[in-house]
Amino acid sequence: MTKAPQGSALGALGNSTVEISALYKVSQDDIQTPPKTIEQIASADTAWQKFDSQHLPIAEGGNWYKVVIYNPNQAFATSFVTLGNDIVFSSFNVFSEAHGQQIHQESTTLLATNHWLTELTLAPNEYRTLYIQLLSSSELYRPISVESGQQFTTKQGSLQYRNAFAVGAVVAIAIMSLLLGITVRDKALAWLSVYFFIRAGLLSVLVGGHLYYLFPNHDELRGIELLALVGLSTLAFIWFTIYLFQLTKHMPSVVKFAKFVSLLLIAISLVSFYLPLSAIVLSTNIIFIAMLVALFTLGLYLHQRKQRLALLFSVIMAVQFLFGLIISLGLFFDISPFSARESLLVVSFLFNVILVVVLICRMYYYQMQDKQLAQKQALANAMTSKQAHEKLIALQEENQEELEQRVQERTLELNIALTELEEANRELEQKNTIDELTGLYNRRFYDQRMLAEYRRSKRNLTPLSLVVIDLDYFKRVNDKYGHLAGDQCLSWLAQHIKQSLKRSTDIGCRYGGEEFCLILPDTDQAGAINLAEELRKAVQSFDFVYHEQHIALTVSCGIATYTQQEHIEPAHIFCAADKALYQAKHNGRNQIKTQDISPDLLIQEHSHD
């Protein structure tokens, strides 16, 4: 084989039978509007810039390149010139100039692997100059190569196999997720399968299976599906996250925001088919980055709240963001191995699928662990019951006198055990009715106890007073000092409430937010006013200090007393006290108001702050 000229910049590229002798790019200053013809570009007046890389530096707008190739063989050689494609290319033309011949345009083909192909046949020891014209909507680097027929076939076959395997793997996992979701009736898995199906379509588009490949004569289809696929996959992953962490129960405000974002993504997906390519690419990147940042932040927040899978979820989002950053660097900078964009895309999608599958496996692992623990506890209880039953049978086989005595003893033991069990159940029920932040009873306990005290008051003809308490300007405390300071203020107020309740029958509850309720059985209106006034003064005079910051706090109270008025239910008592609280707020706060109970009262629709 004849050697390439010693002045060759790149030498033999990939051991092909035809070599690239040199690469040049027209200076952007030499490209004028209107664009030059091929004859003007090929003239001696054109300023060419030589570069030593197999990745073409592509600028936004028009680009011209000159590629000198050489056949060192003593026979004709057929080679394939390929250029990595991207949806931002709106035109790709190749012109050929052999020694002593006129410049003519070569045919180009868009391959299923998202590469542009030009087939050339060179005579022995022939040099040929190729002029490549590109029109791009953004700046990036794309690889160019010259390969023999066998090399081209092997490489393209390998790429098609890799791409088909990657897309097929994502589709297979999507089908399995769908079937598993239907079997176990898990909405999270159902949304995950939708996400995987759309991601498979998106990967197919990115590696070559796009509409422009199917219809290369329709430039309006270039990249048209990209934004819709990204938007819909983002929507599916958001709802997968919601059902994975059961946010409908724990964070309803996030779910409301997710519904708004979902409608916005659907609208963007529909409108995207009418947007220019530059707007589609920009919007796609914005949605991708915004989703990753938002879900990463949500994962960290849930991790702080001790959600089991939240940390792994945040790691998945961070890894996906890292892959996106690496792929972006490969587009705009000639950095190896970041420039292997198609391979990085396949690895990124498969790695993302694997991590999400690991996340689902961990979820089922925890569920199975909880189920096994519950089964072990049930089995232990059953064994205990069985042992007690066997002991009882053994006692019956003894003589009657001993039997009666031992039965009495065992019965006493069982009663004690049942008493302890009932006490343990009461303690467990009490824990379920205690507000974790304040230590007071919660809304659930309030509803149960209020109904019980109402019935007792009605049966015994004794007064029942209800005091509704609200922290004044609590929203300002949160806004000025932070939500942690607000939580501390609620805890302080709860301590004052506990100190103000002197009788064991008096109950303090956190009704919701910064609102508290005091259930005072056998207490008339005057007694309720005295207790509320004592609490109000105690809060007003107490020096609340949080992180060396003094916070002035006051409370407003509304009081209603039930004295067996007709047609009155517990809800009417609360409505009256709530209306009294509203009057206290309206009249300047830091005071106490009372309200007669009437069946015509309705709950006030207002914000106490």
Coordinates of C-alpha atoms in Angstrom, one line a residue:
M1 CA 0.0 0.0 0.0
T2 CA 1.3 3.4 -0.9
K3 CA 1.8 5.6 2.1
A4 CA -0.1 8.8 2.6
P5 CA 1.8 12.0 2.2
Q6 CA 4.0 12.9 5.2
G7 CA 2.2 16.2 5.5
S8 CA -1.1 14.4 6.3
A9 CA -2.8 15.9 9.3
L10 CA -4.8 12.9 10.3
G11 CA -3.3 9.9 8.6
A12 CA -5.4 6.8 8.0
L13 CA -8.6 7.2 9.9
G14 CA -9.8 3.9 11.3
N15 CA -7.5 1.8 9.0
S16 CA -9.7 2.4 6.0
T17 CA -8.5 1.8 2.4
V18 CA -9.0 5.5 1.7
E19 CA -7.4 8.0 3.9
I20 CA -8.2 11.6 4.9
S21 CA -5.3 13.7 3.9
A22 CA -6.4 17.0 5.3
L23 CA -9.4 18.9 6.7
Y24 CA -10.3 22.5 6.3
K25 CA -13.0 24.9 7.2
V26 CA -14.0 28.1 5.6
S27 CA -13.5 31.1 7.8
Q28 CA -16.8 32.5 9.0
D29 CA -15.6 36.0 7.9
D30 CA -15.5 34.6 4.3
I31 CA -19.1 33.5 4.2
Q32 CA -21.3 36.2 2.9
T33 CA -25.0 36.8 2.4
P34 CA -26.3 35.7 0.0
P35 CA -24.4 32.3 0.3
K36 CA -21.6 31.7 -2.2
T37 CA -21.9 29.1 -4.9
I38 CA -19.8 26.0 -4.9
E39 CA -17.6 27.5 -7.7
Q40 CA -16.9 30.6 -5.5
I41 CA -16.2 28.4 -2.5
A42 CA -13.7 26.2 -4.5
S43 CA -11.9 29.3 -6.0
A44 CA -8.4 30.2 -4.9
D45 CA -9.8 33.4 -3.1
T46 CA -11.5 31.4 -0.3
A47 CA -9.8 31.5 3.1
W48 CA -9.5 28.0 4.5
Q49 CA -8.6 27.1 8.1
K50 CA -6.9 23.8 8.6
F51 CA -7.7 21.8 11.8
D52 CA -6.4 18.5 13.1
S53 CA -9.4 16.7 14.5
Q54 CA -12.0 14.1 13.2
H55 CA -14.8 16.3 14.7
L56 CA -16.1 19.1 12.6
P57 CA -16.5 22.4 14.4
I58 CA -20.0 23.5 13.3
A59 CA -21.1 27.1 13.7
E60 CA -24.6 28.4 13.8
G61 CA -25.8 29.2 10.2
G62 CA -23.9 28.2 7.1
N63 CA -20.7 26.1 7.2
W64 CA -18.3 25.0 4.4
Y65 CA -15.7 22.3 4.8
K66 CA -13.0 20.9 2.5
V67 CA -11.9 17.3 2.9
V68 CA -9.0 15.9 0.9
I69 CA -9.1 12.1 0.6
Y70 CA -6.5 9.8 -0.9
N71 CA -6.6 6.3 -2.3
P72 CA -3.1 4.7 -1.7
N73 CA -4.0 1.5 -3.4
Q74 CA -3.1 0.2 -6.9
A75 CA -6.7 -0.5 -7.5
F76 CA -10.1 1.2 -7.5
A77 CA -11.4 1.6 -3.9
T78 CA -15.0 2.2 -2.8
S79 CA -15.3 4.1 0.5
F80 CA -18.0 5.6 2.6
V81 CA -17.8 9.1 4.0
T82 CA -20.1 9.4 7.1
L83 CA -21.0 12.4 9.2
G84 CA -22.7 12.2 12.6
N85 CA -26.2 13.8 12.1
D86 CA -28.2 16.0 14.5
I87 CA -31.7 17.4 14.3
V88 CA -30.2 20.9 14.1
F89 CA -28.9 20.3 10.6
S90 CA -31.4 21.7 8.1
S91 CA -29.2 20.9 5.0
F92 CA -26.3 18.6 4.1
N93 CA -24.7 18.7 0.7
V94 CA -21.5 17.1 -0.6
F95 CA -19.6 18.3 -3.8
S96 CA -16.7 16.3 -5.3
E97 CA -13.7 17.6 -7.3
A98 CA -11.2 15.1 -8.9
H99 CA -8.1 16.1 -10.8
G100 CA -8.9 17.4 -14.2
Q101 CA -12.7 17.1 -13.7
Q102 CA -15.4 19.5 -12.9
I103 CA -17.0 19.9 -9.5
H104 CA -20.2 17.8 -9.2
Q105 CA -22.7 17.1 -6.4
E106 CA -22.6 13.7 -4.8
S107 CA -25.7 11.9 -3.6
T108 CA -26.3 11.8 0.2
T109 CA -28.4 9.4 2.3
L110 CA -29.7 9.6 5.8
L111 CA -29.1 6.3 7.6
A112 CA -31.2 4.7 10.3
T113 CA -28.2 5.3 12.7
N114 CA -28.7 9.1 12.3
H115 CA -25.6 9.5 10.1
W116 CA -25.3 11.2 6.7
L117 CA -23.7 8.9 4.1
T118 CA -21.8 9.6 0.8
E119 CA -20.5 6.7 -1.2
L120 CA -17.3 7.4 -3.3
T121 CA -15.2 5.4 -5.7
L122 CA -11.5 6.5 -6.2
A123 CA -9.0 5.5 -8.9
P124 CA -5.6 4.2 -7.8
N125 CA -3.4 6.8 -6.1
E126 CA -6.1 9.4 -6.7
Y127 CA -6.6 12.5 -4.5
R128 CA -10.1 13.9 -4.4
T129 CA -11.4 17.1 -2.8
L130 CA -14.8 17.1 -1.1
Y131 CA -16.7 20.3 -0.3
I132 CA -19.3 19.8 2.4
Q133 CA -22.0 22.3 3.0
L134 CA -23.9 22.4 6.3
L135 CA -26.6 24.6 7.6
S136 CA -27.1 24.4 11.4
S137 CA -29.3 26.1 13.9
S138 CA -26.7 25.9 16.7
E139 CA -23.0 25.4 17.5
L140 CA -21.7 21.9 18.1
Y141 CA -19.1 19.2 17.1
R142 CA -19.9 16.2 15.0
P143 CA -17.6 13.4 13.8
I144 CA -16.6 12.7 10.2
S145 CA -15.0 9.4 9.1
V146 CA -14.0 7.5 5.9
E147 CA -14.4 3.8 5.9
S148 CA -14.1 0.8 3.6
G149 CA -17.2 -1.3 2.7
Q150 CA -16.5 -3.9 5.3
Q151 CA -15.7 -1.4 8.0
F152 CA -18.8 0.6 7.1
T153 CA -21.0 -2.5 7.2
T154 CA -19.6 -3.7 10.5
K155 CA -19.8 -0.4 12.1
Q156 CA -23.4 0.4 10.9
G157 CA -24.6 -3.1 11.8
S158 CA -23.1 -2.7 15.3
L159 CA -24.7 0.7 15.7
Q160 CA -28.1 -0.5 14.6
Y161 CA -27.9 -3.6 16.8
R162 CA -26.9 -1.4 19.8
N163 CA -29.7 1.1 19.2
A164 CA -32.3 -1.6 18.6
F165 CA -31.2 -3.5 21.7
A166 CA -31.3 -0.3 23.8
V167 CA -34.8 0.7 22.6
G168 CA -36.0 -2.9 22.8
A169 CA -34.7 -3.2 26.4
V170 CA -36.6 0.0 27.5
V171 CA -39.8 -1.3 25.7
A172 CA -39.5 -4.7 27.4
I173 CA -39.1 -3.1 30.8
A174 CA -42.1 -0.9 30.1
I175 CA -44.2 -3.9 29.2
M176 CA -43.1 -5.7 32.3
S177 CA -43.9 -2.6 34.4
L178 CA -47.3 -2.4 32.8
L179 CA -48.2 -6.0 33.4
L180 CA -46.9 -5.9 37.0
G181 CA -48.8 -2.7 37.6
I182 CA -52.1 -4.2 36.3
T183 CA -51.5 -7.4 38.4
V184 CA -50.9 -5.6 41.7
R185 CA -53.1 -2.6 40.9
D186 CA -50.2 -0.2 41.6
K187 CA -50.7 3.3 40.0
A188 CA -47.0 4.1 40.4
L189 CA -46.0 1.1 38.2
A190 CA -48.7 2.1 35.7
W191 CA -47.3 5.6 35.3
L192 CA -43.8 4.2 35.2
S193 CA -44.7 2.0 32.3
V194 CA -46.0 5.0 30.4
Y195 CA -42.8 6.8 31.2
F196 CA -40.7 3.9 29.9
F197 CA -42.8 3.7 26.7
I198 CA -42.3 7.4 26.0
R199 CA -38.6 7.2 26.9
A200 CA -38.2 4.4 24.4
G201 CA -39.8 6.5 21.7
L202 CA -37.5 9.5 22.7
L203 CA -34.4 7.3 22.5
S204 CA -35.4 6.0 19.1
V205 CA -35.8 9.6 17.9
L206 CA -32.4 10.6 19.3
V207 CA -30.5 7.7 17.7
G208 CA -32.2 8.0 14.3
G209 CA -35.8 6.7 14.3
H210 CA -37.4 10.1 13.8
L211 CA -40.0 11.5 11.4
Y212 CA -37.4 13.3 9.3
Y213 CA -35.6 9.9 8.7
L214 CA -38.9 8.4 7.5
F215 CA -39.7 11.5 5.3
P216 CA -36.4 13.1 4.4
N217 CA -38.0 15.4 1.9
H218 CA -40.0 17.2 4.5
D219 CA -37.8 19.6 6.4
E220 CA -40.8 20.7 8.5
L221 CA -40.6 17.3 10.3
R222 CA -37.1 17.9 11.6
G223 CA -37.1 17.5 15.4
I224 CA -40.9 18.2 15.6
E225 CA -41.6 15.3 18.0
L226 CA -38.7 16.0 20.4
L227 CA -40.4 18.5 22.7
A228 CA -43.7 16.5 22.8
L229 CA -41.9 13.3 23.9
V230 CA -39.8 15.1 26.5
G231 CA -42.9 16.9 27.9
L232 CA -45.1 13.8 28.0
S233 CA -42.3 11.7 29.6
T234 CA -41.8 14.4 32.2
L235 CA -45.5 14.4 32.9
A236 CA -45.5 10.6 33.4
F237 CA -42.5 10.7 35.7
I238 CA -44.0 13.4 37.8
W239 CA -47.1 11.3 38.5
F240 CA -45.0 8.2 39.1
T241 CA -43.2 10.2 41.8
I242 CA -46.5 11.3 43.3
Y243 CA -47.8 7.7 43.6
L244 CA -44.4 6.3 44.6
F245 CA -44.2 8.6 47.7
Q246 CA -48.0 8.8 48.2
L247 CA -47.9 12.6 48.0
T248 CA -51.7 12.7 47.6
K249 CA -51.9 11.9 51.3
H250 CA -48.8 13.7 52.7
M251 CA -48.3 16.7 50.4
P252 CA -51.6 17.7 48.7
S253 CA -50.3 21.1 47.8
V254 CA -47.5 19.5 45.7
V255 CA -50.2 17.4 43.9
K256 CA -52.2 20.5 43.1
F257 CA -49.1 22.1 41.6
A258 CA -48.3 18.9 39.7
K259 CA -51.8 19.0 38.1
F260 CA -51.1 22.5 36.9
V261 CA -47.7 21.5 35.5
S262 CA -49.3 18.5 33.8
L263 CA -51.8 20.6 32.0
L264 CA -49.0 23.0 31.0
L265 CA -46.9 20.1 29.6
I266 CA -49.9 18.8 27.6
A267 CA -50.4 22.3 26.2
I268 CA -46.7 22.6 25.3
S269 CA -46.7 19.2 23.7
L270 CA -49.6 20.1 21.5
V271 CA -48.2 23.5 20.6
S272 CA -44.7 22.1 20.0
F273 CA -45.7 20.8 16.5
Y274 CA -46.0 24.5 15.4
L275 CA -42.8 25.8 16.9
P276 CA -39.5 26.4 15.0
L277 CA -36.7 24.0 15.7
S278 CA -34.6 26.4 17.7
A279 CA -37.6 27.0 20.1
I280 CA -38.2 23.2 20.4
V281 CA -34.5 22.5 21.3
L282 CA -34.5 25.4 23.8
S283 CA -37.8 24.4 25.4
T284 CA -36.7 20.8 25.6
N285 CA -33.6 21.7 27.5
I286 CA -35.5 24.0 29.9
I287 CA -38.1 21.3 30.7
F288 CA -35.4 18.6 31.2
I289 CA -33.4 20.8 33.5
A290 CA -36.4 22.1 35.4
M291 CA -37.8 18.6 36.0
L292 CA -34.5 17.3 37.3
V293 CA -33.9 20.2 39.6
A294 CA -37.4 20.1 41.0
L295 CA -37.5 16.4 41.5
F296 CA -34.0 16.4 43.0
T297 CA -35.1 19.1 45.5
L298 CA -38.3 17.1 46.3
G299 CA -36.2 14.0 46.9
L300 CA -33.9 15.8 49.4
Y301 CA -37.0 17.3 51.2
L302 CA -38.6 13.9 51.5
H303 CA -35.3 12.4 52.7
Q304 CA -35.3 15.0 55.5
R305 CA -38.8 13.8 56.4
K306 CA -37.4 10.2 56.7
Q307 CA -38.9 8.8 53.5
R308 CA -37.2 5.5 52.8
L309 CA -36.6 5.8 49.0
A310 CA -36.1 9.6 48.9
L311 CA -32.3 9.5 48.9
L312 CA -32.0 6.9 46.2
F313 CA -34.5 9.0 44.2
S314 CA -32.4 12.1 44.5
V315 CA -29.3 10.1 43.4
I316 CA -31.1 9.0 40.3
M317 CA -32.0 12.6 39.4
A318 CA -28.4 13.7 40.0
V319 CA -27.0 10.9 37.8
Q320 CA -29.4 11.8 35.0
F321 CA -28.5 15.4 35.3
L322 CA -24.8 14.5 35.1
F323 CA -25.3 12.4 32.0
G324 CA -27.2 15.3 30.4
L325 CA -24.3 17.7 31.2
I326 CA -21.7 15.3 29.8
I327 CA -23.8 14.9 26.5
S328 CA -24.1 18.7 26.3
L329 CA -20.4 19.1 26.7
G330 CA -19.8 16.6 23.9
L331 CA -22.1 18.7 21.6
F332 CA -20.4 22.0 22.1
F333 CA -16.8 21.0 22.9
D334 CA -14.4 18.6 21.2
I335 CA -13.7 16.6 24.4
S336 CA -13.1 12.8 24.3
P337 CA -14.9 10.6 25.3
F338 CA -17.8 13.1 25.7
S339 CA -17.9 13.4 21.9
A340 CA -19.4 9.9 21.6
R341 CA -22.9 11.3 21.8
E342 CA -24.9 8.4 20.5
S343 CA -23.2 5.9 22.8
L344 CA -23.6 8.3 25.8
L345 CA -27.3 8.7 25.0
V346 CA -27.8 4.9 25.0
V347 CA -25.9 4.5 28.2
S348 CA -27.7 7.4 29.8
F349 CA -31.2 6.0 28.9
L350 CA -30.3 2.4 30.0
F351 CA -28.6 3.5 33.2
N352 CA -31.7 5.6 34.0
V353 CA -34.0 2.7 33.4
I354 CA -31.8 0.4 35.6
L355 CA -31.7 2.9 38.5
V356 CA -35.5 3.4 38.3
V357 CA -36.0 -0.4 38.3
V358 CA -33.6 -0.6 41.4
L359 CA -35.8 2.0 43.0
I360 CA -39.0 -0.1 42.4
C361 CA -37.2 -3.2 43.7
R362 CA -36.3 -1.4 46.9
M363 CA -39.9 -0.2 47.3
Y364 CA -41.1 -3.8 47.1
Y365 CA -38.3 -5.0 49.3
Y366 CA -39.5 -2.6 52.0
Q367 CA -43.1 -3.6 51.5
M368 CA -42.2 -7.3 51.8
Q369 CA -40.1 -6.5 54.9
D370 CA -43.1 -4.8 56.5
K371 CA -45.4 -7.6 55.6
Q372 CA -43.0 -10.2 57.0
L373 CA -42.7 -8.3 60.2
A374 CA -46.5 -8.1 60.6
Q375 CA -46.8 -11.8 59.8
K376 CA -44.1 -12.6 62.5
Q377 CA -46.0 -10.5 65.0
A378 CA -49.3 -12.2 64.2
L379 CA -47.6 -15.6 64.4
A380 CA -46.2 -14.8 67.8
N381 CA -49.6 -13.7 69.0
A382 CA -51.1 -16.9 67.7
M383 CA -48.5 -19.0 69.4
T384 CA -49.1 -17.1 72.7
S385 CA -52.8 -17.8 72.3
K386 CA -52.2 -21.4 71.5
Q387 CA -50.0 -21.9 74.5
A388 CA -52.5 -20.3 76.8
H389 CA -55.2 -22.6 75.4
E390 CA -53.1 -25.7 75.9
K391 CA -52.4 -24.7 79.5
L392 CA -56.1 -24.3 80.1
I393 CA -56.8 -27.8 78.8
A394 CA -54.1 -29.3 80.9
L395 CA -55.6 -27.7 84.0
Q396 CA -59.0 -29.3 83.2
E397 CA -57.5 -32.8 83.5
E398 CA -56.6 -32.3 87.1
N399 CA -58.9 -33.0 90.0
Q400 CA -61.9 -30.8 90.4
E401 CA -60.8 -29.0 93.5
E402 CA -57.4 -28.2 92.1
L403 CA -59.0 -27.4 88.8
E404 CA -61.3 -24.8 90.2
Q405 CA -58.4 -23.1 92.1
R406 CA -56.0 -23.2 89.2
V407 CA -58.7 -22.1 86.8
Q408 CA -59.3 -19.1 89.0
E409 CA -55.6 -18.4 89.1
R410 CA -55.2 -18.7 85.3
T411 CA -58.3 -16.7 84.7
L412 CA -56.9 -14.0 86.9
E413 CA -53.6 -14.1 85.0
L414 CA -55.5 -13.9 81.7
N415 CA -57.5 -11.0 82.9
I416 CA -54.3 -9.2 84.0
A417 CA -52.8 -10.0 80.5
L418 CA -55.9 -8.7 78.8
T419 CA -55.9 -5.6 81.0
E420 CA -52.3 -5.0 80.1
L421 CA -53.1 -5.6 76.4
E422 CA -56.0 -3.2 76.6
E423 CA -53.8 -0.7 78.3
A424 CA -51.2 -1.1 75.6
N425 CA -53.9 -0.7 73.0
R426 CA -55.0 2.5 74.7
E427 CA -51.5 3.8 74.7
L428 CA -51.2 2.9 71.1
E429 CA -54.5 4.7 70.4
Q430 CA -53.3 7.6 72.4
K431 CA -50.2 7.9 70.3
N432 CA -52.4 7.9 67.2
T433 CA -54.3 10.8 68.7
I434 CA -51.4 13.0 69.8
D435 CA -50.1 15.8 67.6
E436 CA -46.3 15.2 67.2
L437 CA -45.3 18.9 67.1
T438 CA -47.2 20.2 70.2
G439 CA -47.9 17.1 72.3
L440 CA -51.6 18.0 72.4
Y441 CA -54.4 15.8 71.1
N442 CA -55.0 16.1 67.4
R443 CA -58.1 16.8 65.3
R444 CA -59.1 13.2 65.3
F445 CA -59.2 13.0 69.0
Y446 CA -61.0 16.3 69.2
D447 CA -63.9 15.0 67.0
Q448 CA -64.3 11.9 69.2
R449 CA -64.0 13.6 72.6
M450 CA -66.2 16.5 71.6
L451 CA -69.0 14.1 70.6
A452 CA -68.6 12.2 73.8
E453 CA -68.7 15.3 76.1
Y454 CA -71.6 16.7 74.1
R455 CA -73.7 13.5 74.8
R456 CA -72.7 13.5 78.5
S457 CA -73.6 17.2 78.8
K458 CA -76.9 16.6 77.2
R459 CA -77.6 13.5 79.3
N460 CA -76.5 15.1 82.7
L461 CA -77.8 18.6 81.9
T462 CA -74.3 20.1 82.7
P463 CA -72.7 23.0 80.8
L464 CA -70.1 22.3 78.2
S465 CA -67.7 25.1 77.0
L466 CA -65.5 25.2 73.9
V467 CA -62.6 27.7 73.5
V468 CA -61.1 28.1 70.1
I469 CA -57.6 29.7 70.2
D470 CA -55.6 31.2 67.4
L471 CA -52.1 32.7 67.3
D472 CA -52.2 36.3 66.1
Y473 CA -50.2 37.2 63.0
F474 CA -48.8 33.7 62.8
K475 CA -48.2 34.1 59.0
R476 CA -45.9 37.1 59.7
V477 CA -43.9 35.0 62.2
N478 CA -43.4 32.3 59.5
D479 CA -42.5 34.9 56.9
K480 CA -40.1 36.9 59.2
Y481 CA -38.4 34.2 61.2
G482 CA -39.0 31.0 59.2
H483 CA -41.2 28.0 59.5
L484 CA -39.0 26.4 62.1
A485 CA -39.5 29.4 64.3
G486 CA -43.3 29.1 63.6
D487 CA -43.2 25.5 64.7
Q488 CA -41.4 26.5 67.9
C489 CA -44.1 29.1 68.6
L490 CA -46.8 26.5 68.3
S491 CA -44.9 24.3 70.7
W492 CA -44.6 27.2 73.2
L493 CA -48.3 27.9 73.0
A494 CA -49.1 24.2 73.6
Q495 CA -47.0 24.3 76.8
H496 CA -49.0 27.3 78.0
I497 CA -52.2 25.5 77.2
K498 CA -51.2 22.5 79.2
Q499 CA -50.3 24.7 82.2
S500 CA -53.6 26.5 82.0
L501 CA -55.7 23.2 82.2
K502 CA -56.1 22.4 85.9
R503 CA -58.5 19.5 85.7
S504 CA -57.9 16.1 84.2
T505 CA -61.3 16.3 82.4
D506 CA -60.2 19.5 80.5
I507 CA -58.8 18.6 77.1
G508 CA -56.5 20.7 74.9
C509 CA -56.3 19.9 71.1
R510 CA -54.5 21.2 68.1
Y511 CA -57.4 21.7 65.6
G512 CA -55.2 22.5 62.7
G513 CA -52.4 24.9 61.7
E514 CA -52.1 27.6 64.4
E515 CA -55.7 26.9 65.7
F516 CA -56.3 25.1 69.0
C517 CA -59.4 24.0 70.9
L518 CA -60.1 23.6 74.6
I519 CA -62.9 21.2 75.6
L520 CA -64.1 22.2 79.1
P521 CA -66.8 19.8 80.5
D522 CA -68.9 21.1 83.5
T523 CA -67.7 24.6 82.8
D524 CA -70.1 27.6 82.3
Q525 CA -69.3 30.7 80.2
A526 CA -67.7 32.6 83.1
G527 CA -65.4 29.8 84.0
A528 CA -64.3 29.4 80.3
I529 CA -63.7 33.2 80.1
N530 CA -61.5 33.1 83.2
L531 CA -59.4 30.2 81.9
A532 CA -59.0 31.8 78.5
E533 CA -58.1 35.2 80.0
E534 CA -55.5 33.6 82.2
L535 CA -54.0 31.8 79.1
R536 CA -54.1 35.1 77.0
K537 CA -52.2 37.0 79.7
A538 CA -49.7 34.2 80.2
V539 CA -48.9 34.2 76.4
Q540 CA -48.7 38.0 76.2
S541 CA -46.3 38.3 79.2
F542 CA -44.1 35.4 78.2
D543 CA -40.8 36.3 76.5
F544 CA -40.5 34.0 73.4
V545 CA -36.9 33.8 72.3
Y546 CA -35.8 31.8 69.3
H547 CA -32.1 31.9 68.3
E548 CA -31.6 35.1 70.3
Q549 CA -34.6 36.7 68.5
H550 CA -37.4 38.0 70.7
I551 CA -40.8 37.2 69.2
A552 CA -43.9 39.0 70.5
L553 CA -46.8 36.6 70.5
T554 CA -50.5 37.0 71.4
V555 CA -53.6 34.9 71.1
S556 CA -57.2 35.5 70.3
C557 CA -60.0 33.3 71.8
G558 CA -63.6 32.5 70.9
I559 CA -65.9 30.9 73.4
A560 CA -69.2 29.1 73.1
T561 CA -71.1 27.4 75.9
Y562 CA -73.6 24.6 75.4
T563 CA -76.5 24.6 77.9
Q564 CA -78.8 22.1 76.2
Q565 CA -80.2 24.4 73.6
E566 CA -82.6 22.7 71.2
H567 CA -81.5 21.5 67.8
I568 CA -77.8 21.9 68.6
E569 CA -75.1 19.5 67.5
P570 CA -71.3 19.6 68.2
A571 CA -70.7 21.3 64.8
H572 CA -72.9 24.2 65.9
I573 CA -70.9 24.7 69.1
F574 CA -67.7 24.9 67.1
C575 CA -69.3 27.3 64.6
A576 CA -70.2 29.6 67.4
A577 CA -66.8 29.5 69.0
D578 CA -65.2 30.0 65.6
K579 CA -67.4 33.0 64.9
A580 CA -66.4 34.5 68.3
L581 CA -62.8 34.0 67.4
Y582 CA -63.4 35.8 64.1
Q583 CA -64.9 38.7 66.0
A584 CA -61.9 38.8 68.3
K585 CA -59.6 38.9 65.3
H586 CA -61.7 41.5 63.6
N587 CA -61.8 43.8 66.7
G588 CA -58.0 44.0 66.9
R589 CA -56.8 40.5 68.2
N590 CA -55.3 39.7 71.6
Q591 CA -58.8 39.5 73.2
I592 CA -61.6 37.1 74.0
K593 CA -65.1 37.1 72.5
T594 CA -68.1 34.9 73.2
Q595 CA -71.0 33.9 70.9
D596 CA -74.4 32.4 71.6
I597 CA -75.0 29.0 69.9
S598 CA -77.5 28.8 67.2
P599 CA -78.4 26.1 64.6
D600 CA -78.3 28.8 61.9
L601 CA -74.6 29.5 62.3
L602 CA -72.2 28.3 59.6
I603 CA -68.4 27.9 59.7
Q604 CA -66.8 31.2 58.8
E605 CA -65.0 31.2 55.4
H606 CA -62.1 33.5 56.3
S607 CA -58.4 33.5 57.1
H608 CA -57.7 34.3 60.7
D609 CA -54.5 36.1 59.8

